[in-house]
Coordinates of C-alpha atoms in Angstrom, one line a residue:
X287 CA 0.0 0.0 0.0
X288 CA 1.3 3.5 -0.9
X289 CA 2.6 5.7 1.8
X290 CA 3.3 9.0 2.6
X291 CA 6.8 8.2 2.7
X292 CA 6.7 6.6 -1.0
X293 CA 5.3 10.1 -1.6
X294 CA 8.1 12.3 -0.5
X295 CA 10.7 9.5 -2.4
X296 CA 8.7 10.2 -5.5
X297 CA 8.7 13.9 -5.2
X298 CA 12.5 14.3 -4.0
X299 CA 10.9 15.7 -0.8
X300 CA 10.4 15.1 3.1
X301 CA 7.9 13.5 4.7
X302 CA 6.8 16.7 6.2
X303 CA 6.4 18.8 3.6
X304 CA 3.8 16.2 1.7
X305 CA 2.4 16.0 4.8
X306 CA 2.1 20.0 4.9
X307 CA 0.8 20.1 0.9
X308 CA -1.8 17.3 1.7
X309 CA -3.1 19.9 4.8
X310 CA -2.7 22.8 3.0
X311 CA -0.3 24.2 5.7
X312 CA 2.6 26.0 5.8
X313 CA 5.1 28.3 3.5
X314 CA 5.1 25.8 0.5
X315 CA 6.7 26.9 -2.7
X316 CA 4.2 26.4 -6.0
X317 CA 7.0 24.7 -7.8
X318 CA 7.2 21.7 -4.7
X319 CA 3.3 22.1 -4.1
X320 CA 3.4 20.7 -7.5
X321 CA 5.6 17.7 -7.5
X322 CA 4.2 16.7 -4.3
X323 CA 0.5 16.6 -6.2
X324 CA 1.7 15.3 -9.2
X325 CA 3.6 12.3 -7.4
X326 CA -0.1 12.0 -5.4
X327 CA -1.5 11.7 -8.9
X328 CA 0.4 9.5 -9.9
X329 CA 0.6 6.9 -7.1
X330 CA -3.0 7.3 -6.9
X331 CA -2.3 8.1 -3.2
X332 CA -5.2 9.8 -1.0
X333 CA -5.6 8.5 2.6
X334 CA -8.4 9.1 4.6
X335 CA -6.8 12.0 6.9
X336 CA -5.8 13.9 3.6
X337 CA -10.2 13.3 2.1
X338 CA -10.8 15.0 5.5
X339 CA -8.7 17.9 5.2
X340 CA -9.6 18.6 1.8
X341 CA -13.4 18.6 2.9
X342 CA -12.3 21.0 5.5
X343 CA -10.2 23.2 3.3
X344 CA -13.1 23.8 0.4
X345 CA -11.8 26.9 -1.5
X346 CA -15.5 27.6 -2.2
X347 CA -14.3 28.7 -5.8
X348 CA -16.8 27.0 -8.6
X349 CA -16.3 28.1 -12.5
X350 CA -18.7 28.2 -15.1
X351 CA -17.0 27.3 -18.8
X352 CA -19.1 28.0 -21.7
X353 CA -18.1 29.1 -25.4
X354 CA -19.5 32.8 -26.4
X355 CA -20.3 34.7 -23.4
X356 CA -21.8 37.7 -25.9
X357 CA -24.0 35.0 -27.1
X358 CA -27.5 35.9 -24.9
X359 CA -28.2 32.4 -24.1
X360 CA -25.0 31.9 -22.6
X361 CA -25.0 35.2 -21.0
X362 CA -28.2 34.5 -19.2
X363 CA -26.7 31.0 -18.4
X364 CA -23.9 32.9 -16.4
X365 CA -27.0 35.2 -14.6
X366 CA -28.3 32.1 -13.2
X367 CA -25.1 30.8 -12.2
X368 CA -23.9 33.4 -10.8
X369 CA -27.1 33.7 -8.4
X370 CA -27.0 30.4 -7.5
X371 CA -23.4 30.6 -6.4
X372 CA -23.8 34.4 -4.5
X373 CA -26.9 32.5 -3.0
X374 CA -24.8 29.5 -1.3
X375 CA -21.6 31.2 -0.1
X376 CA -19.2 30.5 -3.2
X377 CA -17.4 32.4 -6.2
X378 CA -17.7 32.1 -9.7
X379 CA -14.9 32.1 -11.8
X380 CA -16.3 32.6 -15.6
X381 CA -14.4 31.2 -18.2
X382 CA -15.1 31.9 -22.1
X383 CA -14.1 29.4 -24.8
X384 CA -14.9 30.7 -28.0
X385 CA -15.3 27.1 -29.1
X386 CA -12.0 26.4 -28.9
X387 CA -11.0 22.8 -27.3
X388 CA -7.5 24.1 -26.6
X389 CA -8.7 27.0 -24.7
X390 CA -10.8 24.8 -22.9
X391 CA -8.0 22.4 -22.3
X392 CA -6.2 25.7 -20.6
X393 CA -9.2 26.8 -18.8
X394 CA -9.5 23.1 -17.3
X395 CA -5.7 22.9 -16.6
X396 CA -5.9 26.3 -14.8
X397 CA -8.8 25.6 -12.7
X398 CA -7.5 22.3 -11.2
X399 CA -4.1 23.9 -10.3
X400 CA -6.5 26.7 -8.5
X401 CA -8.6 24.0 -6.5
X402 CA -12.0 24.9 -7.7
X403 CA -14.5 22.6 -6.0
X404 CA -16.6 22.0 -8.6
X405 CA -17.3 22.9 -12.5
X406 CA -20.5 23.5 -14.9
X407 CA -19.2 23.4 -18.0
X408 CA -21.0 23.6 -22.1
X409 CA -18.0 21.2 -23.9
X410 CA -16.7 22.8 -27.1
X411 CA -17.5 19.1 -28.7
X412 CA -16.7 15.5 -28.5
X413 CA -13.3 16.3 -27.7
X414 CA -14.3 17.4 -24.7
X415 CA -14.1 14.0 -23.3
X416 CA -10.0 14.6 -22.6
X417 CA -10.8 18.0 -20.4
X418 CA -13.4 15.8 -18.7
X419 CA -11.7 12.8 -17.6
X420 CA -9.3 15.6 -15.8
X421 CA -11.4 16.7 -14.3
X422 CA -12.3 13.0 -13.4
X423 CA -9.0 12.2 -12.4
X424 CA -8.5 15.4 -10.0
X425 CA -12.0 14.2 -8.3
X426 CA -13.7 17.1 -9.5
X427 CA -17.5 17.5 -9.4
X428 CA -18.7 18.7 -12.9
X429 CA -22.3 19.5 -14.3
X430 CA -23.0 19.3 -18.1
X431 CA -25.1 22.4 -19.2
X432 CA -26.8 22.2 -22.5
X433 CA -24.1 20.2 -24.5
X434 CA -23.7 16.8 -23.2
X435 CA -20.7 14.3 -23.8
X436 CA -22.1 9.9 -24.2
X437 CA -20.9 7.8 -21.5
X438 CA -19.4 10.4 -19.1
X439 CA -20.6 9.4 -15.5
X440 CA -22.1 12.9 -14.5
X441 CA -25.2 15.4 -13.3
X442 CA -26.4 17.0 -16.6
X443 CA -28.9 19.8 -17.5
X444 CA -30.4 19.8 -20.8
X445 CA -32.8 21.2 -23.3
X446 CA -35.2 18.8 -25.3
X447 CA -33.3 19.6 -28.6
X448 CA -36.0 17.1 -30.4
X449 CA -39.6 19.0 -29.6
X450 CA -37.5 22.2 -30.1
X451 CA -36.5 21.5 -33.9
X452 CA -39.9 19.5 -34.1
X453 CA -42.3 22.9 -32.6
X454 CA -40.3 25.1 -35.5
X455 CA -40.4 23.1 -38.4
X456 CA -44.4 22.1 -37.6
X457 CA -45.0 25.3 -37.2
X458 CA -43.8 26.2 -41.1
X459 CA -45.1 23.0 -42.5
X460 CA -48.1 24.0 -41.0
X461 CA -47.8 27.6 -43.2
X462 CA -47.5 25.5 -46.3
X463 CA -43.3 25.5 -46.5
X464 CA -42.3 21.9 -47.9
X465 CA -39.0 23.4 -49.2
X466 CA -37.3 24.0 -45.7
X467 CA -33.6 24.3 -46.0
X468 CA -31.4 23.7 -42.4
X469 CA -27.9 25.8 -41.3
X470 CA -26.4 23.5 -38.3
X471 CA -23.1 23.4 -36.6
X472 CA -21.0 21.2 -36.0
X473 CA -22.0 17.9 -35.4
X474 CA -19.8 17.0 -33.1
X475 CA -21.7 19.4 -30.8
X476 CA -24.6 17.3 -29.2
X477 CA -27.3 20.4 -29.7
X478 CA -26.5 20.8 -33.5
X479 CA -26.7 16.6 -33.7
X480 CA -29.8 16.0 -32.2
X481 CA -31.5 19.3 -33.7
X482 CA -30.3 18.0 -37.0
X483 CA -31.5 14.5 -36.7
X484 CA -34.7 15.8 -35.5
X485 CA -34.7 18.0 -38.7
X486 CA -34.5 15.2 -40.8
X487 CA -37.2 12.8 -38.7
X488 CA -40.1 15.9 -38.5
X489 CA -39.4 15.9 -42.7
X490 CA -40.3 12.5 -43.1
X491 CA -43.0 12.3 -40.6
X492 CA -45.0 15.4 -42.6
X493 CA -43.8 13.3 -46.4
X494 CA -41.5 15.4 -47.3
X495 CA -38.4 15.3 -49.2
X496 CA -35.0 15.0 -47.3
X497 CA -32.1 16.9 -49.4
X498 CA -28.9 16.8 -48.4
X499 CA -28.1 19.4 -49.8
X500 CA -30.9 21.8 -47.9
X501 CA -28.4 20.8 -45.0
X502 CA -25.8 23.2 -44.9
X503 CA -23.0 23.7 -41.8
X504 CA -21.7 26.4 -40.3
X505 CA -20.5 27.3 -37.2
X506 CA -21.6 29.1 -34.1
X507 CA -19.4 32.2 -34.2
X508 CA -21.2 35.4 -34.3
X509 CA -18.2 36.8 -36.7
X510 CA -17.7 34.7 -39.3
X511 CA -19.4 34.9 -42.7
X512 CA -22.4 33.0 -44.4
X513 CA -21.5 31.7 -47.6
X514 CA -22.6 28.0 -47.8
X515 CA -26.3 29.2 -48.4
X516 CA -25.2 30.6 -51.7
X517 CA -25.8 27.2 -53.8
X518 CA -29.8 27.7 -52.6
X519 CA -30.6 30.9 -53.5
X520 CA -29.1 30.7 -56.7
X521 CA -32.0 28.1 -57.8
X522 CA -34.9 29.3 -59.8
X523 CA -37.7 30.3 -57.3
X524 CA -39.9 27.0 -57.9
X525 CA -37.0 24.7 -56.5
X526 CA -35.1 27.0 -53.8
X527 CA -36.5 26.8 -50.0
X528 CA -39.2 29.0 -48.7
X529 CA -37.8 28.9 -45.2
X530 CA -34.6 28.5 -43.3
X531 CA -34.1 26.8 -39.8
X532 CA -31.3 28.4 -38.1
X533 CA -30.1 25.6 -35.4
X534 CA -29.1 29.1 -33.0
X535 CA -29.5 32.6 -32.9
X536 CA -26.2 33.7 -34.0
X537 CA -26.4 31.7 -37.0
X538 CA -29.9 32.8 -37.6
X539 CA -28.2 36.6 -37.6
X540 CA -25.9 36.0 -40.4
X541 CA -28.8 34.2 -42.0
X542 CA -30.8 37.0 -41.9
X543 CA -27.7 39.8 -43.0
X544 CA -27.0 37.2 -46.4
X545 CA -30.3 37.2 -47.0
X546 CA -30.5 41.2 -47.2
X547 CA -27.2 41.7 -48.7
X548 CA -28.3 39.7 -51.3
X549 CA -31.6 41.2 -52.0
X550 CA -34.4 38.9 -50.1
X551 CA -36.8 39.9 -47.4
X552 CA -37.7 38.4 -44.4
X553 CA -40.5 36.7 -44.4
X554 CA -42.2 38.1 -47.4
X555 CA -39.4 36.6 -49.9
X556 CA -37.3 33.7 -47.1
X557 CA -39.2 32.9 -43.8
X558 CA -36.7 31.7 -40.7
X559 CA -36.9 30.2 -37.6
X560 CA -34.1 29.1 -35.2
X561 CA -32.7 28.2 -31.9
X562 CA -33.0 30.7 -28.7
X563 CA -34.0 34.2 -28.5
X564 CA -32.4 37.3 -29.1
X565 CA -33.2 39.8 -27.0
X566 CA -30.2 41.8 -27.5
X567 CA -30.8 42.0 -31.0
X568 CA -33.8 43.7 -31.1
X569 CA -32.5 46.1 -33.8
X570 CA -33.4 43.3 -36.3
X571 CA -36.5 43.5 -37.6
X572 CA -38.3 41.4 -38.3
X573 CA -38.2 39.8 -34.8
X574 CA -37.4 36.5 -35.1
X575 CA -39.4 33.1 -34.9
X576 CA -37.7 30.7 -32.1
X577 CA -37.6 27.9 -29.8
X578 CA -37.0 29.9 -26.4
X579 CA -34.8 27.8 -23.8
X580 CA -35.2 28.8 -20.2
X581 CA -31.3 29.8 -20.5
X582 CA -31.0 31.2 -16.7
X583 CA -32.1 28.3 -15.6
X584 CA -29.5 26.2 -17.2
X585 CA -26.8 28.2 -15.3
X586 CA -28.8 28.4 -12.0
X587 CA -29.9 24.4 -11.8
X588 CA -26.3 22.9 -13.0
X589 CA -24.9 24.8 -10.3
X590 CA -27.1 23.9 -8.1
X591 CA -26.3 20.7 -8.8
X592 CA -22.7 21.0 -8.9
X593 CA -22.8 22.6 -5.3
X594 CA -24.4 19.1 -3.8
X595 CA -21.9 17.0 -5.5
X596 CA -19.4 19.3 -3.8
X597 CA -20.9 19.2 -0.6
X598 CA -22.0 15.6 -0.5
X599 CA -25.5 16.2 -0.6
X600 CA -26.7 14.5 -3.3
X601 CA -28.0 11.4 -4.4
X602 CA -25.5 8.7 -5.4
X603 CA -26.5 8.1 -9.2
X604 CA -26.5 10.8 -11.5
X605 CA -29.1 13.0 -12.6
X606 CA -30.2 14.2 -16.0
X607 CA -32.6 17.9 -16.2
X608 CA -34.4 18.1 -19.4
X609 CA -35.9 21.8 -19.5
X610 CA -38.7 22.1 -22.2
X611 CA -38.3 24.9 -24.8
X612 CA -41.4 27.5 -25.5
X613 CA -42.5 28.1 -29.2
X614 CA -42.0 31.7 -29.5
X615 CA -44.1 33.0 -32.9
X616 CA -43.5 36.6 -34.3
X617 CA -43.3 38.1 -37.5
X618 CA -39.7 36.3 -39.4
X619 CA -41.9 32.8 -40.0
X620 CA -43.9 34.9 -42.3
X621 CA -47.8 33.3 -42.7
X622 CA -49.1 30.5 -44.6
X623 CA -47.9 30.5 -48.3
X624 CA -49.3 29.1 -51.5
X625 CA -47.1 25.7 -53.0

């Protein structure tokens, strides 16, 4: 069985001074703090005296990691948050991605070597998976908020991507559009995958046609350009769409901009729905069509969440929040239209 002592060997250290970095005591220099965790780490070593200190030594520090702060959703994510965390006695460090894995490889690296107690974090992707399993590894508590990652043991809070995509696209069938064209992310970002699957399943529910090439990616930056629509609007009128699903806000905003730049009003010549409201961007007119996701509470229930993990008040399996969207009508969706 490992022992203290095979901890000091390992780190090139005395007894005492693992004995003062598993306490969190004493004048201990960051560059020995660190070989002393890392040889922990490594040895896998945390006896029962060290699990009690750490319990007493919380650093009540929590971070929120999520990829476009200026994007409202997530901003109202960080609201509720926020007030959850103010509310229970801890901090919240934010931390902005841009949907970047290696910033959120950073982020992750720098908030173990602060001690956070526990994360809420929106993955960048798939990828993910190798921030997560630090996390993991460092016995940090983590909550999944709106993104999720298969097969990673955790609490998770979710929107119901599926009656989302399905509300929207019913919702134009039902106004007579059987030429609905899709712009998704990236599909290794859960929301944009399950949003476009349930694209494709409402289509063939209603009879209509599924064309791949109606099904167009982007990605979720507010400041990159629209160009893969172009293909679409240069087909005569009788085969173009009639509508656009935008699978979020931001890239229903560059939707929108490509379709003015390029001559065609919304709704009266392209009607559009998406993903998430936009009440920043109330400049646009017309206001847009959306499935509205309760965002604050995203940010307020995964850190909820997050807090009983860290306190050792929750339930020993995981849980899994679905929050239901709200169908949000105005005037970009346009009224029923003549095939």
């Amino acid at each position: 069985m490992t022992t203290i002592y095979d901890i000091a060997k390992r780190a090139n250290v005395s007894s005492m001074t693992v004995s003062r970095v598993i306490n969190n005591k004493g004048n201990i220099s960051e560059a020995t703090r660190k070989k002393v965790e890392d040889a922990i780490k490594e040895l896998n070593y945390i006896p029962n005296s060290a699990a009690q200190s750490l319990n007493l030594k919380k650093t009540k520090l929590l971070s929120l990691v999520i990829t476009d702060i200026t994007n409202p959703f997530f901003s109202k994510v960080a609201r509720g948050a926020t007030d959850k965390a103010n509310q229970m006695g801890y901090q919240l460090i934010l931390c902005n991605t841009d949907e970047d894995y290696e910033k959120e490889s950073e982020y992750i690296d720098a908030l173990i070597a602060k001690r956070v107690d526990g994360v809420i974090i929106a993955p960048t992707g798939d990828s993910s998976l190798k921030n997560l399993k630090k996390l993991m590894r460092n016995r940090i508590p983590f909550t999944l908020i709106d993104r999720k990652i298969e097969n990673v043991p955790c609490d998770m809070v979710l929107g119901d991507n599926y009656e989302g995509t399905r509300y929207l696209l019913q919702h134009l069938i039902n106004n007579g559009h059987q030429r609905i064209a899709m712009v998704h992310g990236p599909l290794t970002i859960s929301t944009s995958k399950e949003r476009y699957q349930a694209y494709v399943e409402t289509l063939k529910l209603n009879d209509l046609t599924v064309n791949p090439s109606f099904m167009v990616e982007d990605h979720y930056k507010q400041e990159d350009q629209l160009a893969g629509i172009n293909h679409l609007l240069e087909l005569p009128e009788d085969e173009r769409p009639t509508a656009f699903f935008a699978v979020n806000n931001f890239i229903a905003i560059k939707l929108i901009k490509h379709l003015r730049q390029g001559g065609l009003r919304v709704p009266e010549d392209m009607a559009v729905v998406c993903f998430d409201d936009l009440e920043l961007f109330i400049e646009l007119d017309p206001f847009l069509t959306v499935s509205s996701q309760p965002a604050y509470d995203f940010g307020y229930m995964g850190t909820q969440l997050v807090i009983e993990r860290v306190e050792g008040n929750s339930p020993t399996g995981f849980r899994s929040i679905n929050l239901k969207p709200e169908l949000v009508i105005r005037k970009s969706s346009g009224t029923s239209i003549k095939e």
